[in-house]
Tab-separated table of C-alpha atoms in Angstrom:
chain	number	residue	atom	x	y	z
A	103	MET	CA	-16.598	29.025	-3.256
A	104	ALA	CA	-16.893	25.484	-1.981
A	105	THR	CA	-16.723	24.760	1.749
A	106	PRO	CA	-13.184	23.892	2.783
A	107	VAL	CA	-12.484	20.214	3.257
A	108	THR	CA	-11.635	19.007	6.776
A	109	VAL	CA	-8.553	17.047	7.778
A	110	TYR	CA	-8.446	15.479	11.231
A	111	GLY	CA	-5.037	15.026	12.786
A	112	PRO	CA	-1.827	16.823	13.766
A	113	PRO	CA	0.567	17.964	10.991
A	114	LEU	CA	3.402	16.194	12.833
A	115	SER	CA	1.899	12.869	11.801
A	116	THR	CA	3.535	11.623	8.597
A	117	ALA	CA	0.202	10.396	7.228
A	118	VAL	CA	-1.531	13.706	7.997
A	119	SER	CA	1.279	15.695	6.378
A	120	ARG	CA	0.981	13.521	3.237
A	121	VAL	CA	-2.638	14.643	2.871
A	122	LEU	CA	-1.803	18.296	3.652
A	123	VAL	CA	0.904	18.534	0.997
A	124	CYS	CA	-1.474	16.985	-1.531
A	125	LEU	CA	-4.168	19.563	-0.720
A	126	LEU	CA	-1.620	22.389	-1.066
A	127	GLU	CA	-0.370	21.019	-4.413
A	128	LYS	CA	-3.962	20.927	-5.627
A	129	ASP	CA	-4.859	24.384	-4.249
A	130	VAL	CA	-7.751	22.899	-2.287
A	131	PRO	CA	-8.708	25.006	0.771
A	132	PHE	CA	-8.830	22.997	3.990
A	133	GLN	CA	-9.363	23.312	7.695
A	134	LEU	CA	-7.375	21.259	10.140
A	135	VAL	CA	-8.908	19.695	13.242
A	136	PRO	CA	-5.854	18.855	15.344
A	137	ILE	CA	-6.870	15.615	17.066
A	138	SER	CA	-4.751	15.354	20.226
A	139	MET	CA	-3.199	11.918	20.322
A	140	ALA	CA	-1.645	12.648	23.720
A	141	LYS	CA	-5.178	13.072	25.087
A	142	GLY	CA	-6.332	9.946	23.244
A	143	GLU	CA	-8.841	11.840	21.118
A	144	HIS	CA	-8.204	9.439	18.238
A	145	LYS	CA	-9.672	6.579	20.310
A	146	LYS	CA	-12.911	8.363	21.286
A	147	PRO	CA	-16.202	6.869	19.999
A	148	ASP	CA	-17.087	9.890	17.850
A	149	TYR	CA	-13.761	9.777	16.080
A	150	LEU	CA	-13.866	5.976	15.697
A	151	LYS	CA	-17.063	6.447	13.713
A	152	ILE	CA	-15.114	8.197	10.982
A	153	GLN	CA	-11.817	6.294	11.418
A	154	PRO	CA	-12.470	2.741	12.634
A	155	PHE	CA	-8.785	2.033	13.326
A	156	GLY	CA	-8.463	5.030	15.670
A	157	GLN	CA	-5.660	6.549	13.651
A	158	VAL	CA	-4.994	9.823	11.869
A	159	PRO	CA	-5.790	11.279	9.416
A	160	ALA	CA	-9.461	11.248	8.599
A	161	PHE	CA	-10.868	13.423	5.841
A	162	GLN	CA	-14.276	14.926	5.110
A	163	ASP	CA	-15.687	16.988	2.300
A	164	ASP	CA	-19.302	17.759	1.470
A	165	GLU	CA	-19.717	14.339	-0.139
A	166	ILE	CA	-17.634	11.766	1.656
A	167	THR	CA	-15.652	10.706	4.730
A	168	LEU	CA	-12.375	8.895	4.067
A	169	PHE	CA	-9.289	7.562	5.810
A	170	GLU	CA	-5.911	6.066	4.739
A	171	SER	CA	-3.637	8.892	3.580
A	172	ARG	CA	-2.800	7.432	0.158
A	173	ALA	CA	-6.463	6.794	-0.654
A	174	ILE	CA	-7.283	10.365	0.415
A	175	CYS	CA	-4.494	11.724	-1.817
A	176	ARG	CA	-5.792	9.736	-4.804
A	177	TYR	CA	-9.297	11.052	-4.180
A	178	ILE	CA	-8.147	14.684	-3.903
A	179	ALA	CA	-6.069	14.403	-7.091
A	180	GLU	CA	-8.850	12.648	-9.052
A	181	LYS	CA	-11.480	15.105	-7.874
A	182	ASN	CA	-9.480	18.215	-8.788
A	183	PRO	CA	-7.748	17.333	-12.065
A	184	SER	CA	-7.530	20.901	-13.370
A	185	LYS	CA	-6.515	22.592	-10.109
A	186	GLY	CA	-2.956	23.287	-8.921
A	187	THR	CA	-0.338	20.773	-10.061
A	188	MET	CA	-2.201	19.265	-13.005
A	189	GLY	CA	-0.148	16.126	-13.546
A	190	LEU	CA	-0.150	14.992	-9.905
A	191	PHE	CA	-1.991	11.756	-10.701
A	192	GLY	CA	-1.277	11.642	-14.437
A	193	THR	CA	-3.282	12.741	-17.404
A	194	ASN	CA	-3.223	9.511	-19.405
A	195	PRO	CA	-3.452	5.808	-18.494
A	196	LEU	CA	0.196	5.066	-19.215
A	197	VAL	CA	1.492	7.781	-16.916
A	198	LYS	CA	-1.060	6.709	-14.331
A	199	ALA	CA	0.284	3.148	-14.458
A	200	SER	CA	3.793	4.448	-13.843
A	201	ILE	CA	2.593	6.610	-10.936
A	202	ASP	CA	0.695	3.664	-9.415
A	203	GLN	CA	3.763	1.478	-9.723
A	204	TRP	CA	6.008	3.910	-7.824
A	205	LEU	CA	3.264	4.734	-5.327
A	206	GLU	CA	3.101	1.019	-4.562
A	207	ALA	CA	6.891	0.860	-4.307
A	208	GLU	CA	6.633	3.651	-1.727
A	209	SER	CA	3.828	1.948	0.126
A	210	GLN	CA	5.274	-1.587	0.107
A	211	SER	CA	9.063	-1.122	-0.011
A	212	PHE	CA	9.985	2.379	1.179
A	213	ASN	CA	7.362	3.015	3.841
A	214	PRO	CA	7.876	-0.029	6.095
A	215	PRO	CA	11.587	0.532	6.857
A	216	SER	CA	11.428	4.338	6.761
A	217	SER	CA	8.435	4.458	9.144
A	218	ILE	CA	10.158	2.184	11.619
A	219	LEU	CA	13.317	4.319	11.424
A	220	ALA	CA	11.386	7.573	11.841
A	221	PHE	CA	9.616	6.119	14.866
A	222	GLN	CA	12.740	4.649	16.453
A	223	LEU	CA	15.030	7.601	15.755
A	224	VAL	CA	12.682	10.569	16.160
A	225	PHE	CA	9.509	9.687	18.045
A	226	ALA	CA	10.812	7.069	20.513
A	227	PRO	CA	13.269	9.556	22.120
A	228	ARG	CA	10.524	12.214	22.288
A	229	MET	CA	8.209	9.727	23.969
A	230	LYS	CA	11.049	8.588	26.257
A	231	LEU	CA	10.881	5.060	24.871
A	232	LYS	CA	13.941	2.868	24.589
A	233	GLN	CA	15.297	2.551	21.050
A	234	ASP	CA	15.666	-0.912	19.537
A	235	GLU	CA	19.163	-0.918	18.041
A	236	ALA	CA	18.752	-4.241	16.229
A	237	LEU	CA	15.541	-3.079	14.616
A	238	ILE	CA	17.200	0.182	13.527
A	239	LYS	CA	20.100	-1.677	11.922
A	240	GLN	CA	17.868	-4.165	10.165
A	241	ASN	CA	15.630	-1.474	8.691
A	242	GLU	CA	18.522	0.747	7.676
A	243	ALA	CA	19.822	-2.166	5.624
A	244	LYS	CA	16.390	-2.602	4.020
A	245	LEU	CA	16.114	1.098	3.225
A	246	VAL	CA	19.581	1.169	1.643
A	247	LYS	CA	18.492	-1.510	-0.832
A	248	VAL	CA	15.382	0.445	-1.762
A	249	LEU	CA	17.359	3.666	-2.198
A	250	ASP	CA	19.807	1.865	-4.490
A	251	VAL	CA	16.889	0.995	-6.784
A	252	TYR	CA	15.702	4.614	-6.596
A	253	GLU	CA	19.209	5.859	-7.451
A	254	ASN	CA	19.115	3.898	-10.711
A	255	ARG	CA	15.595	4.942	-11.500
A	256	LEU	CA	16.303	8.619	-10.823
A	257	GLY	CA	19.317	8.392	-13.141
A	258	GLU	CA	16.845	7.615	-15.935
A	259	SER	CA	14.102	10.099	-15.129
A	260	ARG	CA	13.822	13.362	-13.209
A	261	TYR	CA	11.045	12.070	-10.945
A	262	LEU	CA	10.068	8.527	-9.983
A	263	ALA	CA	7.165	8.154	-12.414
A	264	GLY	CA	8.697	10.233	-15.234
A	265	ASP	CA	9.388	13.878	-16.089
A	266	GLU	CA	6.796	15.351	-13.764
A	267	PHE	CA	6.358	15.619	-10.020
A	268	THR	CA	3.516	13.250	-9.057
A	269	LEU	CA	1.838	11.548	-6.106
A	270	ALA	CA	4.592	8.923	-6.283
A	271	ASP	CA	7.205	11.517	-5.263
A	272	LEU	CA	4.868	13.356	-2.909
A	273	SER	CA	4.163	10.242	-0.894
A	274	HIS	CA	7.855	10.014	0.074
A	275	LEU	CA	8.063	13.501	1.595
A	276	PRO	CA	6.822	12.871	5.175
A	277	ASN	CA	9.115	10.005	6.214
A	278	THR	CA	12.136	11.374	4.341
A	279	GLN	CA	11.758	14.759	6.034
A	280	TYR	CA	12.134	13.129	9.463
A	281	LEU	CA	15.052	10.951	8.440
A	282	VAL	CA	16.955	13.828	6.802
A	283	GLU	CA	16.168	16.660	9.216
A	284	LYS	CA	15.496	15.050	12.586
A	285	ALA	CA	17.161	11.645	12.595
A	286	ASN	CA	20.658	12.441	11.402
A	287	ARG	CA	20.209	10.128	8.416
A	288	ALA	CA	20.546	12.747	5.629
A	289	GLU	CA	23.534	10.894	4.251
A	290	LEU	CA	21.413	7.923	3.206
A	291	PHE	CA	19.821	10.268	0.680
A	292	THR	CA	22.502	12.862	-0.113
A	293	SER	CA	25.286	10.307	-0.606
A	294	ARG	CA	23.354	9.060	-3.649
A	295	LYS	CA	23.741	11.585	-6.434
A	296	ASN	CA	20.346	11.196	-8.091
A	297	VAL	CA	18.386	10.560	-4.902
A	298	GLY	CA	20.045	13.655	-3.364
A	299	ARG	CA	19.143	15.804	-6.365
A	300	TRP	CA	15.555	14.464	-6.262
A	301	TRP	CA	15.200	15.098	-2.528
A	302	ASP	CA	16.466	18.700	-2.913
A	303	GLU	CA	13.971	19.255	-5.661
A	304	ILE	CA	10.862	17.745	-4.057
A	305	SER	CA	11.539	19.064	-0.540
A	306	SER	CA	11.952	22.631	-1.760
A	307	ARG	CA	8.502	22.771	-3.307
A	308	PRO	CA	6.436	25.595	-1.711
A	309	SER	CA	3.726	23.092	-0.742
A	310	TRP	CA	6.109	20.993	1.334
A	311	LYS	CA	7.850	24.009	2.863
A	312	LYS	CA	4.446	25.162	4.041
A	313	VAL	CA	3.737	21.764	5.651
A	314	VAL	CA	7.097	21.825	7.436
A	315	GLU	CA	6.241	25.292	8.695
A	316	MET	CA	2.958	23.938	10.079
A	317	GLN	CA	4.862	21.071	11.722
A	318	ASN	CA	7.292	23.485	13.364
A	319	ALA	CA	4.661	25.941	14.555
A	320	PRO	CA	4.221	25.870	18.340
A	321	PRO	CA	1.121	23.876	19.376
A	322	GLN	CA	-1.914	26.091	19.923
B	294	MET	CA	0.035	-8.887	-28.044
B	295	ALA	CA	-0.010	-11.399	-25.257
B	296	ILE	CA	0.054	-10.544	-21.589
B	297	LYS	CA	2.973	-12.117	-19.762
B	298	VAL	CA	3.301	-12.583	-16.026
B	299	TYR	CA	6.655	-13.588	-14.549
B	300	GLY	CA	5.925	-15.202	-11.231
B	301	SER	CA	5.046	-18.271	-9.237
B	302	MET	CA	1.859	-19.975	-8.117
B	303	ILE	CA	3.147	-19.968	-4.529
B	304	SER	CA	3.512	-16.177	-4.512
B	305	THR	CA	0.476	-14.320	-3.165
B	306	ALA	CA	1.467	-11.230	-5.191
B	307	THR	CA	1.591	-13.263	-8.419
B	308	LEU	CA	-1.750	-14.904	-7.618
B	309	ARG	CA	-3.285	-11.498	-6.960
B	310	VAL	CA	-2.470	-10.475	-10.546
B	311	LEU	CA	-3.643	-13.809	-12.016
B	312	LEU	CA	-6.970	-13.489	-10.180
B	313	CYS	CA	-7.408	-10.028	-11.638
B	314	LEU	CA	-6.698	-11.322	-15.167
B	315	ALA	CA	-9.202	-14.138	-14.604
B	316	GLU	CA	-11.875	-11.718	-13.348
B	317	LYS	CA	-11.262	-9.702	-16.512
B	318	ASP	CA	-11.475	-12.796	-18.792
B	319	LEU	CA	-8.017	-12.102	-20.173
B	320	ASP	CA	-5.598	-14.696	-21.477
B	321	TYR	CA	-2.044	-14.648	-20.251
B	322	GLU	CA	1.176	-16.564	-20.278
B	323	LEU	CA	2.698	-17.358	-16.873
B	324	ILE	CA	6.481	-17.598	-16.977
B	325	PHE	CA	7.525	-19.595	-13.945
B	326	ILE	CA	10.131	-18.003	-11.704
B	327	ASP	CA	11.537	-20.407	-9.138
B	328	LEU	CA	11.603	-18.757	-5.715
B	329	ALA	CA	13.250	-21.854	-4.205
B	330	THR	CA	16.396	-21.343	-6.279
B	331	GLY	CA	16.368	-17.556	-5.891
B	332	GLU	CA	15.599	-16.985	-9.561
B	333	HIS	CA	13.817	-13.739	-8.626
B	334	LYS	CA	17.221	-12.320	-7.652
B	335	SER	CA	18.930	-13.386	-10.892
B	336	PRO	CA	20.212	-10.712	-13.325
B	337	HIS	CA	17.506	-11.397	-15.928
B	338	MET	CA	14.736	-10.983	-13.351
B	339	LEU	CA	16.370	-7.926	-11.771
B	340	SER	CA	16.162	-6.271	-15.179
B	341	ASN	CA	12.397	-6.939	-15.058
B	342	ASN	CA	11.955	-6.045	-11.407
B	343	PRO	CA	14.811	-4.068	-9.797
B	344	PHE	CA	13.491	-4.874	-6.306
B	345	GLY	CA	14.135	-8.566	-6.984
B	346	GLN	CA	10.517	-9.491	-6.364
B	347	ILE	CA	7.762	-11.162	-8.316
B	348	PRO	CA	5.602	-10.647	-10.227
B	349	ALA	CA	6.771	-8.692	-13.225
B	350	PHE	CA	4.197	-7.972	-15.899
B	351	GLU	CA	4.242	-7.246	-19.631
B	352	ASP	CA	1.406	-6.185	-21.873
B	353	GLY	CA	2.936	-5.538	-25.276
B	354	ASP	CA	5.398	-2.703	-24.725
B	355	ILE	CA	4.155	-1.919	-21.224
B	356	LYS	CA	6.261	-3.327	-18.425
B	357	LEU	CA	5.111	-3.007	-14.838
B	358	ILE	CA	5.946	-4.245	-11.350
B	359	GLU	CA	4.064	-4.147	-8.019
B	360	SER	CA	1.026	-6.423	-8.013
B	361	ARG	CA	-1.480	-3.777	-6.902
B	362	ALA	CA	-0.296	-1.251	-9.518
B	363	ILE	CA	-0.466	-3.969	-12.193
B	364	MET	CA	-4.051	-4.758	-11.172
B	365	GLN	CA	-5.097	-1.113	-11.356
B	366	TYR	CA	-3.549	-0.909	-14.828
B	367	ILE	CA	-5.439	-4.033	-15.967
B	368	VAL	CA	-8.721	-2.719	-14.586
B	369	ARG	CA	-8.342	0.676	-16.294
B	370	LYS	CA	-7.008	-0.680	-19.593
B	371	TYR	CA	-9.609	-3.438	-19.925
B	372	ALA	CA	-12.513	-1.544	-18.356
B	373	ASP	CA	-15.063	-3.052	-20.746
B	374	LYS	CA	-14.092	-6.680	-20.045
B	375	GLY	CA	-15.205	-9.065	-17.279
B	376	THR	CA	-15.936	-7.806	-13.757
B	377	GLU	CA	-15.746	-4.023	-13.239
B	378	LEU	CA	-13.487	-4.163	-10.110
B	379	MET	CA	-13.067	-0.353	-9.838
B	380	SER	CA	-16.092	1.912	-9.961
B	381	SER	CA	-16.239	4.769	-12.454
B	382	ASP	CA	-18.208	6.769	-9.878
B	383	PRO	CA	-15.627	8.899	-7.997
B	384	LYS	CA	-17.337	8.516	-4.624
B	385	LYS	CA	-17.631	4.733	-4.898
B	386	MET	CA	-14.082	4.555	-6.210
B	387	ALA	CA	-12.864	6.535	-3.178
B	388	GLU	CA	-14.474	4.018	-0.806
B	389	GLN	CA	-12.927	1.131	-2.680
B	390	SER	CA	-9.597	2.945	-2.597
B	391	VAL	CA	-9.780	3.277	1.228
B	392	TRP	CA	-10.161	-0.495	1.644
B	393	MET	CA	-7.514	-1.207	-0.984
B	394	GLU	CA	-5.183	0.841	1.217
B	395	VAL	CA	-6.363	-0.947	4.367
B	396	GLU	CA	-5.312	-4.209	2.736
B	397	SER	CA	-1.957	-2.796	1.715
B	398	GLN	CA	-1.200	-0.946	4.974
B	399	LYS	CA	-2.877	-3.178	7.580
B	400	PHE	CA	-3.801	-6.640	6.279
B	401	GLU	CA	-0.600	-7.344	4.368
B	402	PRO	CA	1.713	-6.366	7.270
B	403	ALA	CA	-0.472	-8.394	9.688
B	404	THR	CA	-0.269	-11.516	7.515
B	405	THR	CA	3.168	-11.474	5.819
B	406	LYS	CA	4.890	-13.385	8.627
B	407	LEU	CA	1.967	-15.792	8.992
B	408	ILE	CA	2.164	-16.618	5.289
B	409	TRP	CA	5.892	-17.193	5.679
B	410	GLU	CA	5.515	-19.471	8.717
B	411	LEU	CA	2.432	-21.410	7.647
B	412	CYS	CA	2.790	-21.606	3.870
B	413	MET	CA	6.096	-20.529	2.363
B	414	LYS	CA	8.282	-22.605	4.694
B	415	ARG	CA	6.299	-25.641	3.614
B	416	PHE	CA	6.123	-24.765	-0.100
B	417	LEU	CA	9.819	-23.891	-0.351
B	418	PHE	CA	11.548	-26.146	2.163
B	419	GLY	CA	8.939	-28.704	3.214
B	420	LYS	CA	9.204	-27.388	6.774
B	421	LYS	CA	6.594	-26.695	9.392
B	422	GLY	CA	6.081	-23.151	10.665
B	423	ASP	CA	7.072	-22.012	14.139
B	424	ASP	CA	3.969	-22.335	16.374
B	425	ALA	CA	5.241	-19.770	18.886
B	426	VAL	CA	5.723	-17.134	16.180
B	427	VAL	CA	2.270	-17.893	14.781
B	428	ALA	CA	0.632	-17.667	18.216
B	429	GLU	CA	2.215	-14.271	18.777
B	430	LEU	CA	0.829	-12.910	15.503
B	431	LEU	CA	-2.768	-14.079	15.881
B	432	PRO	CA	-4.150	-11.463	18.321
B	433	ALA	CA	-3.242	-8.531	16.031
B	434	LEU	CA	-4.880	-10.209	13.040
B	435	GLY	CA	-7.938	-10.935	15.184
B	436	ARG	CA	-8.255	-7.242	16.118
B	437	LEU	CA	-7.942	-6.268	12.478
B	438	LEU	CA	-10.658	-8.758	11.530
B	439	ASP	CA	-12.911	-7.200	14.181
B	440	VAL	CA	-12.793	-3.949	12.185
B	441	TYR	CA	-13.536	-5.952	9.024
B	442	GLU	CA	-16.489	-7.594	10.782
B	443	ALA	CA	-17.964	-4.165	11.586
B	444	ARG	CA	-17.386	-2.965	8.028
B	445	LEU	CA	-18.870	-6.111	6.461
B	446	SER	CA	-21.957	-5.851	8.663
B	447	GLU	CA	-22.672	-2.538	6.883
B	448	SER	CA	-21.834	-3.491	3.318
B	449	LYS	CA	-21.620	-6.810	1.497
B	450	TYR	CA	-18.103	-6.176	0.260
B	451	LEU	CA	-15.268	-4.069	1.669
B	452	GLY	CA	-15.494	-1.363	-0.984
B	453	GLY	CA	-19.309	-1.223	-0.979
B	454	ASP	CA	-22.121	-3.261	-2.525
B	455	GLY	CA	-20.088	-4.769	-5.339
B	456	PHE	CA	-17.020	-7.017	-5.432
B	457	SER	CA	-13.970	-4.859	-6.201
B	458	LEU	CA	-10.192	-4.753	-6.104
B	459	ALA	CA	-10.516	-3.999	-2.376
B	460	ASP	CA	-11.761	-7.580	-1.887
B	461	LEU	CA	-9.629	-9.149	-4.584
B	462	TYR	CA	-6.393	-7.833	-3.034
B	463	HIS	CA	-7.093	-10.076	-0.006
B	464	VAL	CA	-7.963	-13.315	-1.780
B	465	PRO	CA	-4.614	-15.142	-2.154
B	466	VAL	CA	-3.609	-14.550	1.476
B	467	ILE	CA	-7.035	-15.618	2.760
B	468	LYS	CA	-6.965	-18.708	0.551
B	469	PHE	CA	-3.511	-19.733	1.794
B	470	LEU	CA	-4.131	-18.988	5.479
B	471	THR	CA	-7.577	-20.576	5.777
B	472	GLU	CA	-6.298	-23.763	4.146
B	473	ALA	CA	-3.033	-23.887	6.063
B	474	GLU	CA	-4.358	-24.616	9.544
B	475	THR	CA	-7.656	-25.161	11.309
B	476	LYS	CA	-6.964	-22.400	13.808
B	477	MET	CA	-6.460	-19.914	10.967
B	478	LYS	CA	-9.707	-21.013	9.381
B	479	LYS	CA	-11.433	-20.550	12.736
B	480	LEU	CA	-10.017	-17.050	13.136
B	481	PHE	CA	-11.749	-15.932	9.937
B	482	HIS	CA	-14.929	-17.972	10.333
B	483	ALA	CA	-15.508	-17.019	13.984
B	484	ARG	CA	-16.826	-13.685	12.717
B	485	PRO	CA	-20.137	-14.186	10.869
B	486	HIS	CA	-19.820	-11.361	8.332
B	487	VAL	CA	-16.156	-12.010	7.681
B	488	SER	CA	-17.017	-15.695	7.339
B	489	ALA	CA	-19.734	-15.068	4.743
B	490	TRP	CA	-17.414	-12.723	2.853
B	491	VAL	CA	-14.552	-15.255	2.847
B	492	THR	CA	-16.856	-17.992	1.538
B	493	ASP	CA	-18.190	-15.653	-1.124
B	494	VAL	CA	-14.865	-14.351	-2.454
B	495	LEU	CA	-13.208	-17.778	-2.435
B	496	SER	CA	-16.012	-19.333	-4.463
B	497	ARG	CA	-15.944	-16.841	-7.328
B	498	PRO	CA	-15.428	-18.546	-10.704
B	499	ALA	CA	-12.180	-16.618	-11.289
B	500	CYS	CA	-10.857	-17.815	-7.960
B	501	LEU	CA	-11.777	-21.443	-8.637
B	502	LYS	CA	-10.215	-21.190	-12.084
B	503	VAL	CA	-6.890	-19.820	-10.850
B	504	PHE	CA	-6.612	-22.111	-7.824
B	505	CYS	CA	-7.625	-25.331	-9.559
B	506	LYS	CA	-4.224	-25.192	-11.201
B	507	HIS	CA	-2.898	-25.131	-7.734
B	508	ALA	CA	-3.471	-28.419	-5.934
B	509	TYR	CA	-0.384	-28.017	-3.761
B	510	CYS	CA	-1.773	-25.145	-1.741
B	511	LYS	CA	-3.403	-27.927	0.233
B	512	GLY	CA	-1.125	-30.484	1.790
B	513	GLY	CA	2.178	-29.249	0.349
């Protein structure tokens, strides 16, 4: 039995939860080191050695230290091709190209507006920060355009990259969870037939339910 | 069958793909899409790229969007041609992947508005950028480049010892910004390791080949 891999960061962080759901999909045992951002642990010199931007997550296994959630997910999927969900990062170059394309769409088109909305609508109130209404409006409009493209795409195929659940879908889980469950923006997703069907399907995977459970567990 | 790229020589995303094709010694046909007239939002381009962005890419029957996904496809498909660009060693690949994500998640957001103010306004409308907006954006880019300086003092390139996609992703933006204004050039060259890296990546034969078709990036 290999030593469990280590993930640094709280499950409430969208980037941390992206890595956790990937590990669960791939049946890779892990231990979580819950870096306290409130105490500024992510800016301490020891942590900066493994994550030079002072952000979460960071990741370690017996061979390597990594950061950037999407790079970590790619590494986990590439390293464990025959474990858990086999097709997570594709089994042939053509499927891989399709996964990369929709992963990039997530990273470049979906993530910027949805992260801003999750921060403004969920985290700002928790941190007692004033919400920026103009910014919320502007990014809602951007997200609507992206979701319209997704609606078409998901009318053609069950998942974004094709017939199978892949990293491209997985990468959308963290931000969407906040917008649907905590930000009163479920309608953006459920009002679109195919996007709604897709969200139901990907968010009810046991891996993601487990991550949500970890997010909702009282802090230790 | 021929590789086709739908795009424009003033688009950093298009140039990113062309640089990758040049590094791989591949021939291609560039089909010019006029950003100034909004051709990227026209029905025929939306059928190629539903997000209404450039580039769009065709290799025989394969159609792809998203510059970084296109580049990963090219590198995997034409692994035996030109520069390697992505390591076949999983550990080295993971390190490259981290810095590919840093470009996509940190460098691109830190430079998008600068490219708009300092380059696109001039290319598209012959206008000068807004100095106040530029001044506001510089400190964040400077802090990001400080992390790059530390990284590049440990390894010659971002992804490790060899030039890779992690470096190549940055090239069009660096080329545009360092040639747009003296103060931008200074920002990069004030850091010795970043400076050496910039000089190195901009003088690669593939870079010279792609940009020599491109006299107007200097002087509008």
